[in-house]
Short mmCIF file of C-alpha atoms and ligand atoms in Angstrom, two decimals:
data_model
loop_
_atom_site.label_atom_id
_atom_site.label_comp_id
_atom_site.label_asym_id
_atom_site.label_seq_id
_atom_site.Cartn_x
_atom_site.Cartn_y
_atom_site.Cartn_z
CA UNK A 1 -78.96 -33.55 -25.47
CA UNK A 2 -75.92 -34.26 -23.60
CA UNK A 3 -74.60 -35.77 -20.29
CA UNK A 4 -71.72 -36.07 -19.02
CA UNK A 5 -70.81 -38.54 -15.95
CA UNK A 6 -68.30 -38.52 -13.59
CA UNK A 7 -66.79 -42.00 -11.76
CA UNK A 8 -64.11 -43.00 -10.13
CA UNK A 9 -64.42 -45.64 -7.86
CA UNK A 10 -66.35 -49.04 -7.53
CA UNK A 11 -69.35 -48.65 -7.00
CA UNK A 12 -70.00 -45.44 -9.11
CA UNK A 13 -69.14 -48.01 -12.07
CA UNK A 14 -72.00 -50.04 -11.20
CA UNK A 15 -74.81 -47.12 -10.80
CA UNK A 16 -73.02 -46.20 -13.86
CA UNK A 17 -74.00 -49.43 -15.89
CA UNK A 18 -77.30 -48.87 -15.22
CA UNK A 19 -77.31 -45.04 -16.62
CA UNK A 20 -75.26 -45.89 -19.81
CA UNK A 21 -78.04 -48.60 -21.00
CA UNK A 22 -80.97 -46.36 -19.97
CA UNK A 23 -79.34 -43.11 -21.99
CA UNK A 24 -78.35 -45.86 -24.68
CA UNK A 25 -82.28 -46.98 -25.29
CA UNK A 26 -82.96 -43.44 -25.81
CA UNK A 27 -81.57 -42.42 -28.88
CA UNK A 28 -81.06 -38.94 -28.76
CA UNK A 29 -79.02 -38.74 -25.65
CA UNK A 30 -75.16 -38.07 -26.16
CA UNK A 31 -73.57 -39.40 -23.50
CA UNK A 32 -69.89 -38.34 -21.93
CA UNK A 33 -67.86 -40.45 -19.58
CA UNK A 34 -65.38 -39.21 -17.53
CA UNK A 35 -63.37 -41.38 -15.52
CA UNK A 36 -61.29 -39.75 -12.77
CA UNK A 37 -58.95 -42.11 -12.13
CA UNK A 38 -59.44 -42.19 -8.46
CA UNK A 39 -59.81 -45.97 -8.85
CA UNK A 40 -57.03 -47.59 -11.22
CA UNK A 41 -56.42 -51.58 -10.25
CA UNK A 42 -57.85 -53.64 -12.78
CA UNK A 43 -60.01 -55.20 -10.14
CA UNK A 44 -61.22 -52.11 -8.70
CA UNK A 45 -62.41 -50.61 -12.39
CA UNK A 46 -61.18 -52.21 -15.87
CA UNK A 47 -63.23 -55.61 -14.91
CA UNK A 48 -66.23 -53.24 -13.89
CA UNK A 49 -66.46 -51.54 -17.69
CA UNK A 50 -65.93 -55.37 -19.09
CA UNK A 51 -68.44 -56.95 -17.15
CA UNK A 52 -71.17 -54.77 -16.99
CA UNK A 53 -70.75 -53.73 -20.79
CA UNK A 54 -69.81 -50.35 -20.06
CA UNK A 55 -68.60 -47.96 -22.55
CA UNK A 56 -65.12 -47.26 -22.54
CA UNK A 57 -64.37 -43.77 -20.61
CA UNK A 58 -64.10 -41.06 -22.75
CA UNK A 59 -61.74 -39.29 -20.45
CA UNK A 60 -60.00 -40.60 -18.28
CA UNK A 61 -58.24 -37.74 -15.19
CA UNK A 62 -55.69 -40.71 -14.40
CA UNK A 63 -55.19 -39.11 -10.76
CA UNK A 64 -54.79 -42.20 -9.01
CA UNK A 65 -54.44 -42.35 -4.84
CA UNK A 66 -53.55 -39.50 -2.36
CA UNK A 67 -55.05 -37.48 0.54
CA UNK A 68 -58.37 -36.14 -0.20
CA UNK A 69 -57.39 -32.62 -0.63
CA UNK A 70 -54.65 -33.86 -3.40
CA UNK A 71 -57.09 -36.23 -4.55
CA UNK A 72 -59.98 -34.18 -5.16
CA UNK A 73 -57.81 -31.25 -6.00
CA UNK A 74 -56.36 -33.02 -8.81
CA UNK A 75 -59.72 -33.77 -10.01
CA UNK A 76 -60.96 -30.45 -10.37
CA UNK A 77 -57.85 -28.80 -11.80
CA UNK A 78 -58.93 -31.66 -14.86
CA UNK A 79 -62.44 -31.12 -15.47
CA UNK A 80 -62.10 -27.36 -16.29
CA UNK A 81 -60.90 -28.49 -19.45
CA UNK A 82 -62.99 -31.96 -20.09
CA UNK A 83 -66.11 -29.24 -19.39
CA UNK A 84 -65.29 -26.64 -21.33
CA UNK A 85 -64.42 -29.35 -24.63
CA UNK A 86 -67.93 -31.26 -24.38
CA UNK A 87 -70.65 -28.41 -23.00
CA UNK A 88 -72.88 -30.82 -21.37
CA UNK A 89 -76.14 -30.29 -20.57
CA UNK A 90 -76.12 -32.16 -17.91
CA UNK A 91 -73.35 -33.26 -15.48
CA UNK A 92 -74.52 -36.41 -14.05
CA UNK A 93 -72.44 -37.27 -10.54
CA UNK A 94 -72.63 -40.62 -8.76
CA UNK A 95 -73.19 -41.38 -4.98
CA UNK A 96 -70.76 -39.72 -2.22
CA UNK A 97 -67.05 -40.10 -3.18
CA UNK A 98 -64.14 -37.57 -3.29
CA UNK A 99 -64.85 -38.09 -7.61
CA UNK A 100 -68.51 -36.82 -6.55
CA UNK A 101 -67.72 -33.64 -5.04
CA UNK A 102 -65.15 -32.88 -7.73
CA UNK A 103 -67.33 -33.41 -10.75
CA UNK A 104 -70.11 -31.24 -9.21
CA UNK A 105 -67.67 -28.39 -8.19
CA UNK A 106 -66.40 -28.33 -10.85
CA UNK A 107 -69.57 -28.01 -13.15
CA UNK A 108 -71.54 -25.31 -10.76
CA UNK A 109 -68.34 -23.15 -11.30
CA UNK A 110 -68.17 -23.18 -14.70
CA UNK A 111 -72.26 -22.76 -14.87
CA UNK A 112 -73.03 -26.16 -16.03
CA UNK A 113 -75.88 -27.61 -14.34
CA UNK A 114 -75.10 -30.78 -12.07
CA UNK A 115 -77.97 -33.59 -11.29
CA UNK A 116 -76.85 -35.77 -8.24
CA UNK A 117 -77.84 -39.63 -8.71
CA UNK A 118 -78.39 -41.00 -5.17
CA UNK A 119 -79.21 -37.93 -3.59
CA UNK A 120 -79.96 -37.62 0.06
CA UNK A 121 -78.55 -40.40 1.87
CA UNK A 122 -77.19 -39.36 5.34
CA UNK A 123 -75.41 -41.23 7.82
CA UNK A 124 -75.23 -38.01 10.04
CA UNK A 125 -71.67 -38.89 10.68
CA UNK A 126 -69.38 -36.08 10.19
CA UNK A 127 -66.14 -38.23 10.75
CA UNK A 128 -67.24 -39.88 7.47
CA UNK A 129 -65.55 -38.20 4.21
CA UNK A 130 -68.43 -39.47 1.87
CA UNK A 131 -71.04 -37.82 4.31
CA UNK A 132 -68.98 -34.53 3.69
CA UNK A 133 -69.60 -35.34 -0.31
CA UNK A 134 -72.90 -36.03 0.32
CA UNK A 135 -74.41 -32.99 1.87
CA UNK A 136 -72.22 -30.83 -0.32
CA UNK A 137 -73.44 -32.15 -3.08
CA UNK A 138 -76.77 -31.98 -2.69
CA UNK A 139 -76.61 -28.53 -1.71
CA UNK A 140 -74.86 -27.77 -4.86
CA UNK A 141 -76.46 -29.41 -7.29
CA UNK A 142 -79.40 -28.48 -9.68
CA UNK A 143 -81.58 -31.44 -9.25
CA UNK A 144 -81.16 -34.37 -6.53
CA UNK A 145 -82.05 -38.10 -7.92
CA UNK A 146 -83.28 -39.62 -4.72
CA UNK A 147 -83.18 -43.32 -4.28
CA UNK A 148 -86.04 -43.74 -1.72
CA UNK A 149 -88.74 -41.44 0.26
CA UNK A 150 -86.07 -41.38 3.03
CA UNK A 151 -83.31 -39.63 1.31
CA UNK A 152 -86.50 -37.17 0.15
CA UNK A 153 -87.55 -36.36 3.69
CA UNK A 154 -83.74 -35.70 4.39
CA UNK A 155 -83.00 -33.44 1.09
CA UNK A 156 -86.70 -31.49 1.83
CA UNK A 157 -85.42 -31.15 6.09
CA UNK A 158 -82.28 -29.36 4.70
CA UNK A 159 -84.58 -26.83 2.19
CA UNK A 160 -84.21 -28.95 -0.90
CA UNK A 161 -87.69 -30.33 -1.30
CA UNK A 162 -87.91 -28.22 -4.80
CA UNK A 163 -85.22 -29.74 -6.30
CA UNK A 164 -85.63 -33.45 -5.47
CA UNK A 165 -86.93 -35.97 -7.75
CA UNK A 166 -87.63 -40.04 -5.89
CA UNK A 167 -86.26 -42.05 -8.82
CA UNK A 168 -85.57 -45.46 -6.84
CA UNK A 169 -82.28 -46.43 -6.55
CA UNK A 170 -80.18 -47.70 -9.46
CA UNK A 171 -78.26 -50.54 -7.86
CA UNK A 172 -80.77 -52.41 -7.84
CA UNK A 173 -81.63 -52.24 -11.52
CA UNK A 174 -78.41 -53.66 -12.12
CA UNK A 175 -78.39 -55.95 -9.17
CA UNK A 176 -81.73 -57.31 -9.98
CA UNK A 177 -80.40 -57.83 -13.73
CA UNK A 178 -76.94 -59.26 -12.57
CA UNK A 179 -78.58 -61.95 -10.05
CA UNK A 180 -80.57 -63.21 -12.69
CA UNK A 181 -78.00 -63.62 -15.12
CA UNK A 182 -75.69 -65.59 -12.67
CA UNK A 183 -78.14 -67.73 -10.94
CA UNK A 184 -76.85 -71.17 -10.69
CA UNK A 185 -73.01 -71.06 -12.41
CA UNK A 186 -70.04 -71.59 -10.35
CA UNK A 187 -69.12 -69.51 -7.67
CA UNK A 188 -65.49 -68.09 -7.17
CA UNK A 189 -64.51 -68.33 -3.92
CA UNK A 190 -61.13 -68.03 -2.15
CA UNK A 191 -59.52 -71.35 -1.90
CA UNK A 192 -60.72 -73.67 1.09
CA UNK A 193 -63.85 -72.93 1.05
CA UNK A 194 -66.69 -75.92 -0.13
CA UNK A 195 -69.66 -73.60 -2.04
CA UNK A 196 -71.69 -76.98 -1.30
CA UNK A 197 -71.41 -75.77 2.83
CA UNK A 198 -72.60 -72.82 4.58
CA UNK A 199 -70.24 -69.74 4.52
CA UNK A 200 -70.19 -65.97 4.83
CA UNK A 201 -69.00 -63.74 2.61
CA UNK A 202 -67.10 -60.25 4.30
CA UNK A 203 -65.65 -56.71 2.69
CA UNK A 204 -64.05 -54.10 4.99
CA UNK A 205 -62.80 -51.22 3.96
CA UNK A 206 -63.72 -48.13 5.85
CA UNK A 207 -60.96 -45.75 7.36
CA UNK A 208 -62.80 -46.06 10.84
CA UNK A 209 -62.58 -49.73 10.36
CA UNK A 210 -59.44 -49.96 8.80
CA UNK A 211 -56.88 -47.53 10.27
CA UNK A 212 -57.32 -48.23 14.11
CA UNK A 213 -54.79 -51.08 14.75
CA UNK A 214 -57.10 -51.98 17.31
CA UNK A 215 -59.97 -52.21 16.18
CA UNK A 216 -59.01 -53.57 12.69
CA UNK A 217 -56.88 -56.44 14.87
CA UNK A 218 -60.80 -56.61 17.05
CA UNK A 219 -62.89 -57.15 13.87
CA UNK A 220 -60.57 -59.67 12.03
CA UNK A 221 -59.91 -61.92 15.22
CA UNK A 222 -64.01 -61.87 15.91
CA UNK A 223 -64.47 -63.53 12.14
CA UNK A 224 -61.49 -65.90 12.57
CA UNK A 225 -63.10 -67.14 15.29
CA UNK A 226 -67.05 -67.57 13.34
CA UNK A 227 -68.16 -71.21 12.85
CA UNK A 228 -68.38 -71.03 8.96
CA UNK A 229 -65.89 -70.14 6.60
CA UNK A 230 -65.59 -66.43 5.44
CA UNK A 231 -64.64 -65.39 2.09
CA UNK A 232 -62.99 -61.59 2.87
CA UNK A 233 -62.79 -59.81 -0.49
CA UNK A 234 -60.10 -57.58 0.77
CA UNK A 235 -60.08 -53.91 -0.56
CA UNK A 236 -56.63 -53.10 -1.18
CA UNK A 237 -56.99 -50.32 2.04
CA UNK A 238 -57.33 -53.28 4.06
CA UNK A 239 -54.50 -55.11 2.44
CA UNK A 240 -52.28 -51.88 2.99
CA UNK A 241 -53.51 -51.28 6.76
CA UNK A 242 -53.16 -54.80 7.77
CA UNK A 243 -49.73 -54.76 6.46
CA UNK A 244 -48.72 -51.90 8.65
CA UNK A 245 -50.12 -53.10 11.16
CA UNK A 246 -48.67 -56.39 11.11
CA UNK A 247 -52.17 -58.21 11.32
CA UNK A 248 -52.14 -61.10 9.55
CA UNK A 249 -56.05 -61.23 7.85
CA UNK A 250 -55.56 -65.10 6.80
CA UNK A 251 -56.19 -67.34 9.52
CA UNK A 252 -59.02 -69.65 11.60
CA UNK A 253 -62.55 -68.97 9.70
CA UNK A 254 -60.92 -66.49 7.32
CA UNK A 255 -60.07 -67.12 3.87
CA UNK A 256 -58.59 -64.33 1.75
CA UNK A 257 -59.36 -63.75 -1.28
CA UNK A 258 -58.62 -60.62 -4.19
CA UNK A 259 -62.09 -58.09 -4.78
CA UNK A 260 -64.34 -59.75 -6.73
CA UNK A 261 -65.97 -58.89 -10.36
CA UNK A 262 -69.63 -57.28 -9.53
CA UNK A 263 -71.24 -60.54 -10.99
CA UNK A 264 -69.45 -62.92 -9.36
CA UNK A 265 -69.95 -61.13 -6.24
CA UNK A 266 -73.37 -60.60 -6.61
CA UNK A 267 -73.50 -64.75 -7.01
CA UNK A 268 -71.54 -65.27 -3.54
CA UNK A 269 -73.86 -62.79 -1.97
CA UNK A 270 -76.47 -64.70 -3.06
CA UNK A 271 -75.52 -68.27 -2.25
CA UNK A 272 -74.24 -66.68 1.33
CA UNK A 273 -75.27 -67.86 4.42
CA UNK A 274 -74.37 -64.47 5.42
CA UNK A 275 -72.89 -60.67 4.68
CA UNK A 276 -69.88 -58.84 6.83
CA UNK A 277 -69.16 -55.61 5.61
CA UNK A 278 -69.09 -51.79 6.24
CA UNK A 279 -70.00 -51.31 2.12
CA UNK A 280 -73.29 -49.18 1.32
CA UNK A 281 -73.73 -51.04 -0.93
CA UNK A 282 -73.45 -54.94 -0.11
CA UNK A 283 -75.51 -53.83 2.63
CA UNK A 284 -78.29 -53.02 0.02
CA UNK A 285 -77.33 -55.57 -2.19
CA UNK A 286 -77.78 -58.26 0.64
CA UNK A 287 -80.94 -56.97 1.84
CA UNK A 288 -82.38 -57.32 -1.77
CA UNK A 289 -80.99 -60.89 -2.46
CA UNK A 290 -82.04 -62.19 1.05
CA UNK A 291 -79.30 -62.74 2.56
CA UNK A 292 -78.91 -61.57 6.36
CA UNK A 293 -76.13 -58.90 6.67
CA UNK A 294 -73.93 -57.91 9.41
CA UNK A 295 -73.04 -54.31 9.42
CA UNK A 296 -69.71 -53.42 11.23
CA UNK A 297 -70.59 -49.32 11.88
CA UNK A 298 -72.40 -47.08 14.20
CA UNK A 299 -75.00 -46.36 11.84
CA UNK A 300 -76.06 -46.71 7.91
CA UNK A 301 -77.78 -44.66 4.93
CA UNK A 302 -79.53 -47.12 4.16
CA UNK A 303 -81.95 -47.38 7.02
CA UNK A 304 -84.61 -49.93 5.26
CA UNK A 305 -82.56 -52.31 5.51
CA UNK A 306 -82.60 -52.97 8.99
CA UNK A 307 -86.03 -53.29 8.73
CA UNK A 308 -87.20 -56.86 10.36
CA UNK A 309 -83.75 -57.82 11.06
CA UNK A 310 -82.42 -58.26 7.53
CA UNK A 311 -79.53 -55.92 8.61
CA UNK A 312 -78.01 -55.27 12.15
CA UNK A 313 -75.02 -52.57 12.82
CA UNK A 314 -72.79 -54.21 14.92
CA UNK A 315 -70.53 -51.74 16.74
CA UNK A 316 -68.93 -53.91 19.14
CA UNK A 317 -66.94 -56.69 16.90
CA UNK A 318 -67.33 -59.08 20.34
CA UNK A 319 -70.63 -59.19 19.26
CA UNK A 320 -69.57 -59.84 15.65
CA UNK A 321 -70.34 -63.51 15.80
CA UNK A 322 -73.75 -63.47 17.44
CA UNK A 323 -75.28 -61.11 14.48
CA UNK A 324 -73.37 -62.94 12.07
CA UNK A 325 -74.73 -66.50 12.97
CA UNK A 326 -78.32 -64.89 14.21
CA UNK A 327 -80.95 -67.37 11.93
CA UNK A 328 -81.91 -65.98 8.63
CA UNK A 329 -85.48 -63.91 9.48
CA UNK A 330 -88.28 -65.18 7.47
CA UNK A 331 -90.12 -61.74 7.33
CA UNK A 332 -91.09 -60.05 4.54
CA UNK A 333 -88.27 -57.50 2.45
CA UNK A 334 -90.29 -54.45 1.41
CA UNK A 335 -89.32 -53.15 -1.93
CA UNK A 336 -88.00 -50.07 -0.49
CA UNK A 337 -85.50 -49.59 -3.03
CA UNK A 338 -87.64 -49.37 -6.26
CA UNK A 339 -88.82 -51.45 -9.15
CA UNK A 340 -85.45 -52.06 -11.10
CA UNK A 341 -86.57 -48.99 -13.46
CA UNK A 342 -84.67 -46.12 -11.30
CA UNK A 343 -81.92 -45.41 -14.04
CA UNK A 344 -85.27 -45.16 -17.19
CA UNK A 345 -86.29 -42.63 -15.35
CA UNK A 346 -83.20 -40.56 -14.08
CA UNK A 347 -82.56 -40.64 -17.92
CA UNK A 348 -86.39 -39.35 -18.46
CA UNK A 349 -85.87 -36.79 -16.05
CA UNK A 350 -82.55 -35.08 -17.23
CA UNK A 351 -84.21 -35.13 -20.84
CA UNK A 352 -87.17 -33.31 -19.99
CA UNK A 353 -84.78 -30.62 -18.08
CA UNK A 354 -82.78 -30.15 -20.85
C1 UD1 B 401 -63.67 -44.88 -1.97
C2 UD1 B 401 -64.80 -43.98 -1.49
C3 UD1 B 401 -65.79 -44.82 -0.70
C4 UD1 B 401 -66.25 -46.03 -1.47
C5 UD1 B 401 -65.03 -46.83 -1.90
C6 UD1 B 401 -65.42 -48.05 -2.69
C7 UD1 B 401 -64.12 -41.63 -1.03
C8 UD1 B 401 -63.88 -40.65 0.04
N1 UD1 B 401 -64.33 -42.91 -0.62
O1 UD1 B 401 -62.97 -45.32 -0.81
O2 UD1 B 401 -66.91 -44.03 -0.39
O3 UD1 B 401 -67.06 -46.84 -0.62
O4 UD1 B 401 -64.21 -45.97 -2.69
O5 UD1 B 401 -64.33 -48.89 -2.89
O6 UD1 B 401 -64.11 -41.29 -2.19
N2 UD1 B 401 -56.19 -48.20 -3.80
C9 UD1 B 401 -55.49 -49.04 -4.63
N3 UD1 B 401 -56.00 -49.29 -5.87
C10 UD1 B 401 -57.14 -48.74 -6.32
C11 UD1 B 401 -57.84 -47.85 -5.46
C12 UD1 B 401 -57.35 -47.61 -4.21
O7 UD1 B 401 -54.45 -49.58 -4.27
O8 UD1 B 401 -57.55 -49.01 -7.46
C13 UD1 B 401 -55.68 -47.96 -2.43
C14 UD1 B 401 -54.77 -46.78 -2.33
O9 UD1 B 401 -53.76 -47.09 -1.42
C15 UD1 B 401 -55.65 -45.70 -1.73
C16 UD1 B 401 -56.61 -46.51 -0.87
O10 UD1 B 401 -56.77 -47.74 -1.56
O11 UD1 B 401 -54.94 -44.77 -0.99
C17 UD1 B 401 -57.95 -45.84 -0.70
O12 UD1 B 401 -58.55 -45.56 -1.97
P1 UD1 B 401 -59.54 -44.30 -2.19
O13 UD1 B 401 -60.06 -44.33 -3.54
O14 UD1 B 401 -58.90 -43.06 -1.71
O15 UD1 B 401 -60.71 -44.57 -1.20
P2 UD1 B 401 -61.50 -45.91 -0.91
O16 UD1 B 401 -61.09 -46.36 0.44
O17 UD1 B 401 -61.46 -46.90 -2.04
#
């Protein structure tokens, strides 16, 4: 029995982790990595495979940055071949990225079936390219690994009930796994900020976010101005944009620092007074760890976690401030997002469809 997977950018490495041990514990399972290169800093993927003990890519597309069309077209024109040398049972794809809709194109046209881990989120925002990989994806693929009964009631309104399988979702596996493991050791932080005090810890990285001038130069002023210090992990979009823009991101509350290792930001979410970002993920990731999170967009996937106030969307960054400072709530998290077992039984799954 064999899978192949296709990543390419951050957080398809982590989802990834979790796969790679759960196919590893089952020892018949070949399993295939492809990497497609859409991701190639060292901080954006080598430290990913290192940290998380992740088997070296098999393959690795090398196609590197460009507009999506380029992007994603140079992915497909390299998979015909990767496919066609390793006949996989099943291709395994990973979330909602340009790397996402390649890999599963690519597979349903050369009649190789396709399973889609994280199936079913929706942000219903059609300005959003990963919404676009989302819903195409679904509808391509041969069987939909949905993270929570939310994405299910979305893939079943669209006619997809039949395929769909609610796995849980494998972040938290890992993020579960990782929190433990780092409990306690030292965090790394961006110079001038004191772990011992309250901060926040921010990511932005978004086009919408990101290549406005305006509104970029409206959401970095509103966290200068926040009464704790703010570690921003800056995605190298933001770096680029801000550049252009001549916004200077360093500055009042703001302390810049390079993108973290998924451990070490896992432990700084953690210890956080508080979460800025426009990441799916860190959303989810702050929501399970208890930490209250900001989120600067119009709406999220990952609707649970605005349950009791864990999460707000803040659209307006004047209000940025307010929702960042708002006092931790001290109602209950509901395990929305699964028991930490999601990837054991995405692995079950594709076995027993072999
Ligand atoms: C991609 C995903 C997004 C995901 C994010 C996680 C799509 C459409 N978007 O967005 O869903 O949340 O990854 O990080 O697939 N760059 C580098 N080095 C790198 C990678 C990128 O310098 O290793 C720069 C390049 O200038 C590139 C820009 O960042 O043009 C954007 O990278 P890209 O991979 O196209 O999209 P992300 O914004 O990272």
């Amino acid at each position: 029995m064999k899978i192949l997977s296709v990543v390419g950018a951050r957080p398809q490495f982590v989802k990834l982790a979790a796969i790679a041990d759960a196919a590893a514990q089952q020892g018949d399972v070949e399993h295939v990595i492809v990497h497609t290169g859409q991701h190639y800093d060292a901080a954006m993927s080598d430290v990913f495979f290192a940290d998380l003990r992740i088997p070296a890519p098999d393959v690795n597309l090398s196609v590197g940055s460009g507009s999506h069309g380029r992007q994603t077209g140079a992915m497909l024109a390299g998979m015909d071949e990767v496919l066609e040398e390793h006949r996989p049972d099943w291709t395994l794809v990973y979330g909602d990225t340009n790397s996402t809709l390649a890999g599963t194109l690519s597979a349903v046209k050369m009649h190789r079936r396709v399973a889609h881990l994280e199936a079913g989120l929706r942000s219903f925002n059609r300005r959003m390219p990963e919404e676009h990989n989302r819903v195409l994806t679904d509808h391509a693929a041969d069987l939909l690994l949905a993270p929570t009964e939310v994405a299910r009631t979305h893939l079943a309104a669209e006619g997809l009930a039949e395929r769909t399988l609610v796995t849980g979702d494998v972040m938290t596996d890992v993020c579960l796994r990782v929190a433990d493991s780092v409990r306690g050791t030292a965090l790394r932080l961006p110079g001038g900020i004191d772990p011992a005090q309250p901060f926040a810890v921010a990511t932005i990285h978004r086009a919408d976010n990101t290549d406005d001038p305006d509104r970029l130069r409206a959401i970095i002023a509103s966290l200068q101005a926040l009464d704790i210090p703010l570690a921003l992990l800056a995605h190298p979009r933001l770096v680029a944009r801000a550049q252009d823009a001549g916004i200077p991101l360093e500055g009042g509350a703001v302390h810049v620092g390079d993108p973290l290792a998924y451990p070490d930001l896992i432990n700084a979410v953690q210890c956080a007074r508080a979460v800025v970002t426009d990441s799916g993920g860190l959303q989810k990731e702050a929501y399970l760890l208890g930490t209250p999170c900001s989120t600067v967009r119009t709406e999220t996937e990952w609707v649970e976690t605005l349950d009791n106030d864990w999460n707000q969307l803040v659209t307006d960054p004047a209000t940025l401030a307010d929702s960042v400072m708002r006092p931790t709530p001290t109602a209950e998290r509901p395990p929305h997002y699964g028991d930490g077992k999601a990837s054991q039984r995405s692995v079950t799954a594709l076995i027993e469809r072999a």
